[in-house]
Amino acid sequence: MSGRLRAWPVLDYEELAPTISYMNRSVQVAGKYTLDEPFEVGWGNIVLDVTPRGLRTPTLRQRDVTFCVHYRLLDGDVVIEADTGSRTLPLSQDSVAAFYATFCRAAGELGIRSPGSSLICEIPDAPACFTDDHAERHW
């Protein structure tokens, strides 16, 4: 193998914290769509697949709609892909409440009903629900 291996960049948590905070909350949005499904043995959370461009949910089914959600981190967007079509949403500087509303509206256009819960889980000092998180977040 020729050529020099590239070293990992320095990752400064303080610099990345706003982006980490935004991603933690926005990825939970797609996970809420699994909570309305019947519980299965070993159920506890949703596992996201790592893809060449970001993260992806498993294939989910609601009523007559089959869908998955791609968090395309390198492209700065989220794609909701369903058998009824697809919608692309930007990951931009905005509030989690705005992202949640946009996500639910786009999913609804594809025939996917909003999740039964909008609680933010396991984030200390976070607002109780996505709809209450109006702080500006950074992508």
mmCIF file of C-alpha atoms in Angstrom:
data_model
loop_
_atom_site.group_PDB
_atom_site.id
_atom_site.type_symbol
_atom_site.label_atom_id
_atom_site.label_comp_id
_atom_site.label_asym_id
_atom_site.label_seq_id
_atom_site.Cartn_x
_atom_site.Cartn_y
_atom_site.Cartn_z
ATOM 1 C CA MET A 1 0.000 0.000 0.000
ATOM 2 C CA SER A 2 1.501 3.302 -0.994
ATOM 3 C CA GLY A 3 0.747 6.686 0.379
ATOM 4 C CA ARG A 4 0.576 8.085 3.867
ATOM 5 C CA LEU A 5 -2.233 7.128 6.227
ATOM 6 C CA ARG A 6 -4.270 10.106 7.312
ATOM 7 C CA ALA A 7 -4.445 10.656 11.061
ATOM 8 C CA TRP A 8 -7.746 11.186 12.823
ATOM 9 C CA PRO A 9 -8.546 14.860 13.296
ATOM 10 C CA VAL A 10 -8.472 16.322 16.768
ATOM 11 C CA LEU A 11 -12.010 16.065 18.135
ATOM 12 C CA ASP A 12 -12.621 18.790 20.709
ATOM 13 C CA TYR A 13 -15.742 17.968 22.736
ATOM 14 C CA GLU A 14 -16.419 21.589 23.705
ATOM 15 C CA GLU A 15 -16.422 22.575 20.036
ATOM 16 C CA LEU A 16 -18.589 19.599 18.991
ATOM 17 C CA ALA A 17 -21.010 19.643 21.964
ATOM 18 C CA PRO A 18 -23.765 21.678 20.232
ATOM 19 C CA THR A 19 -23.749 19.303 17.237
ATOM 20 C CA ILE A 20 -23.711 16.230 19.488
ATOM 21 C CA SER A 21 -26.633 17.626 21.466
ATOM 22 C CA TYR A 22 -28.643 18.301 18.296
ATOM 23 C CA MET A 23 -27.921 14.852 16.824
ATOM 24 C CA ASN A 24 -28.752 13.056 20.074
ATOM 25 C CA ARG A 25 -32.185 14.630 20.108
ATOM 26 C CA SER A 26 -32.926 14.462 16.368
ATOM 27 C CA VAL A 27 -32.000 10.767 16.114
ATOM 28 C CA GLN A 28 -34.426 10.052 18.961
ATOM 29 C CA VAL A 29 -37.252 11.426 16.791
ATOM 30 C CA ALA A 30 -37.107 8.460 14.367
ATOM 31 C CA GLY A 31 -36.750 6.083 17.305
ATOM 32 C CA LYS A 32 -40.112 7.206 18.708
ATOM 33 C CA TYR A 33 -41.837 5.640 15.704
ATOM 34 C CA THR A 34 -40.908 2.162 17.020
ATOM 35 C CA LEU A 35 -42.464 2.722 20.447
ATOM 36 C CA ASP A 36 -46.000 2.342 19.122
ATOM 37 C CA GLU A 37 -45.258 -1.158 17.840
ATOM 38 C CA PRO A 38 -46.033 -4.283 19.888
ATOM 39 C CA PHE A 39 -43.282 -5.206 22.309
ATOM 40 C CA GLU A 40 -41.092 -8.145 21.400
ATOM 41 C CA VAL A 41 -38.745 -10.285 23.451
ATOM 42 C CA GLY A 42 -35.525 -8.343 23.968
ATOM 43 C CA TRP A 43 -37.139 -5.051 22.950
ATOM 44 C CA GLY A 44 -35.514 -2.079 24.567
ATOM 45 C CA ASN A 45 -34.420 0.428 21.991
ATOM 46 C CA ILE A 46 -33.873 0.974 18.310
ATOM 47 C CA VAL A 47 -30.512 0.086 16.833
ATOM 48 C CA LEU A 48 -29.260 2.351 14.064
ATOM 49 C CA ASP A 49 -27.147 0.891 11.292
ATOM 50 C CA VAL A 50 -23.979 2.723 10.350
ATOM 51 C CA THR A 51 -24.001 3.453 6.613
ATOM 52 C CA PRO A 52 -21.313 4.916 4.347
ATOM 53 C CA ARG A 53 -22.963 8.351 4.739
ATOM 54 C CA GLY A 54 -24.419 8.274 8.266
ATOM 55 C CA LEU A 55 -27.024 6.271 10.184
ATOM 56 C CA ARG A 56 -30.217 4.411 9.253
ATOM 57 C CA THR A 57 -33.144 2.918 11.148
ATOM 58 C CA PRO A 58 -34.257 -0.619 10.429
ATOM 59 C CA THR A 59 -37.240 -0.992 8.121
ATOM 60 C CA LEU A 60 -40.373 -0.061 10.084
ATOM 61 C CA ARG A 61 -44.028 -0.737 9.331
ATOM 62 C CA GLN A 62 -47.077 1.242 10.332
ATOM 63 C CA ARG A 63 -50.497 0.213 9.128
ATOM 64 C CA ASP A 64 -49.983 -0.054 5.367
ATOM 65 C CA VAL A 65 -46.760 1.968 5.146
ATOM 66 C CA THR A 66 -43.271 0.489 5.208
ATOM 67 C CA PHE A 67 -40.471 2.993 5.793
ATOM 68 C CA CYS A 68 -37.000 3.709 7.122
ATOM 69 C CA VAL A 69 -35.151 6.874 8.062
ATOM 70 C CA HIS A 70 -31.656 7.753 6.814
ATOM 71 C CA TYR A 71 -29.634 10.302 8.777
ATOM 72 C CA ARG A 72 -27.204 11.287 6.009
ATOM 73 C CA LEU A 73 -24.665 13.075 8.159
ATOM 74 C CA LEU A 74 -22.209 13.734 5.334
ATOM 75 C CA ASP A 75 -25.002 15.339 3.296
ATOM 76 C CA GLY A 76 -26.509 17.267 6.218
ATOM 77 C CA ASP A 77 -30.009 15.874 5.758
ATOM 78 C CA VAL A 78 -32.522 13.248 6.822
ATOM 79 C CA VAL A 79 -34.410 11.139 4.295
ATOM 80 C CA ILE A 80 -37.676 9.444 5.229
ATOM 81 C CA GLU A 81 -38.019 6.690 2.634
ATOM 82 C CA ALA A 82 -41.338 4.869 2.356
ATOM 83 C CA ASP A 83 -43.136 2.688 -0.125
ATOM 84 C CA THR A 84 -45.421 5.707 -0.588
ATOM 85 C CA GLY A 85 -42.576 8.099 -1.524
ATOM 86 C CA SER A 86 -39.783 9.953 0.225
ATOM 87 C CA ARG A 87 -39.111 13.287 1.897
ATOM 88 C CA THR A 88 -35.772 14.968 2.560
ATOM 89 C CA LEU A 89 -35.320 17.296 5.533
ATOM 90 C CA PRO A 90 -32.270 19.453 6.237
ATOM 91 C CA LEU A 91 -30.203 19.081 9.376
ATOM 92 C CA SER A 92 -29.756 22.769 9.968
ATOM 93 C CA GLN A 93 -29.350 25.315 12.692
ATOM 94 C CA ASP A 94 -32.783 25.227 14.298
ATOM 95 C CA SER A 95 -34.603 24.046 17.385
ATOM 96 C CA VAL A 96 -35.449 20.425 18.084
ATOM 97 C CA ALA A 97 -39.115 21.468 18.320
ATOM 98 C CA ALA A 98 -38.925 22.805 14.743
ATOM 99 C CA PHE A 99 -37.139 19.656 13.496
ATOM 100 C CA TYR A 100 -39.731 17.430 15.222
ATOM 101 C CA ALA A 101 -42.651 19.357 13.693
ATOM 102 C CA THR A 102 -41.059 19.239 10.223
ATOM 103 C CA PHE A 103 -40.267 15.525 10.566
ATOM 104 C CA CYS A 104 -43.812 14.621 11.711
ATOM 105 C CA ARG A 105 -45.365 16.724 8.929
ATOM 106 C CA ALA A 106 -43.160 15.085 6.259
ATOM 107 C CA ALA A 107 -43.837 11.595 7.644
ATOM 108 C CA GLY A 108 -47.572 12.381 7.696
ATOM 109 C CA GLU A 109 -47.450 13.290 3.996
ATOM 110 C CA LEU A 110 -46.203 9.723 3.412
ATOM 111 C CA GLY A 111 -49.080 8.214 5.429
ATOM 112 C CA ILE A 112 -47.016 7.626 8.582
ATOM 113 C CA ARG A 113 -48.819 8.712 11.740
ATOM 114 C CA SER A 114 -46.999 10.748 14.398
ATOM 115 C CA PRO A 115 -45.501 8.790 17.294
ATOM 116 C CA GLY A 116 -47.472 8.429 20.515
ATOM 117 C CA SER A 117 -44.625 9.905 22.572
ATOM 118 C CA SER A 118 -42.440 12.954 22.147
ATOM 119 C CA LEU A 119 -40.485 12.510 25.399
ATOM 120 C CA ILE A 120 -36.771 13.226 25.323
ATOM 121 C CA CYS A 121 -35.028 10.330 27.039
ATOM 122 C CA GLU A 122 -31.836 10.051 29.045
ATOM 123 C CA ILE A 123 -30.530 13.559 28.474
ATOM 124 C CA PRO A 124 -29.847 15.378 31.760
ATOM 125 C CA ASP A 125 -31.373 18.854 32.029
ATOM 126 C CA ALA A 126 -33.257 18.465 28.726
ATOM 127 C CA PRO A 127 -36.823 19.691 28.322
ATOM 128 C CA ALA A 128 -39.402 16.944 28.833
ATOM 129 C CA CYS A 129 -40.533 16.737 25.188
ATOM 130 C CA PHE A 130 -39.253 17.524 21.699
ATOM 131 C CA THR A 131 -42.048 20.083 21.370
ATOM 132 C CA ASP A 132 -40.649 21.956 24.415
ATOM 133 C CA ASP A 133 -37.036 22.151 23.152
ATOM 134 C CA HIS A 134 -36.878 25.573 21.508
ATOM 135 C CA ALA A 135 -33.153 26.178 22.048
ATOM 136 C CA GLU A 136 -31.289 26.835 18.829
ATOM 137 C CA ARG A 137 -29.161 23.795 17.953
ATOM 138 C CA HIS A 138 -26.232 23.608 15.575
ATOM 139 C CA TRP A 139 -25.528 21.117 12.850
#
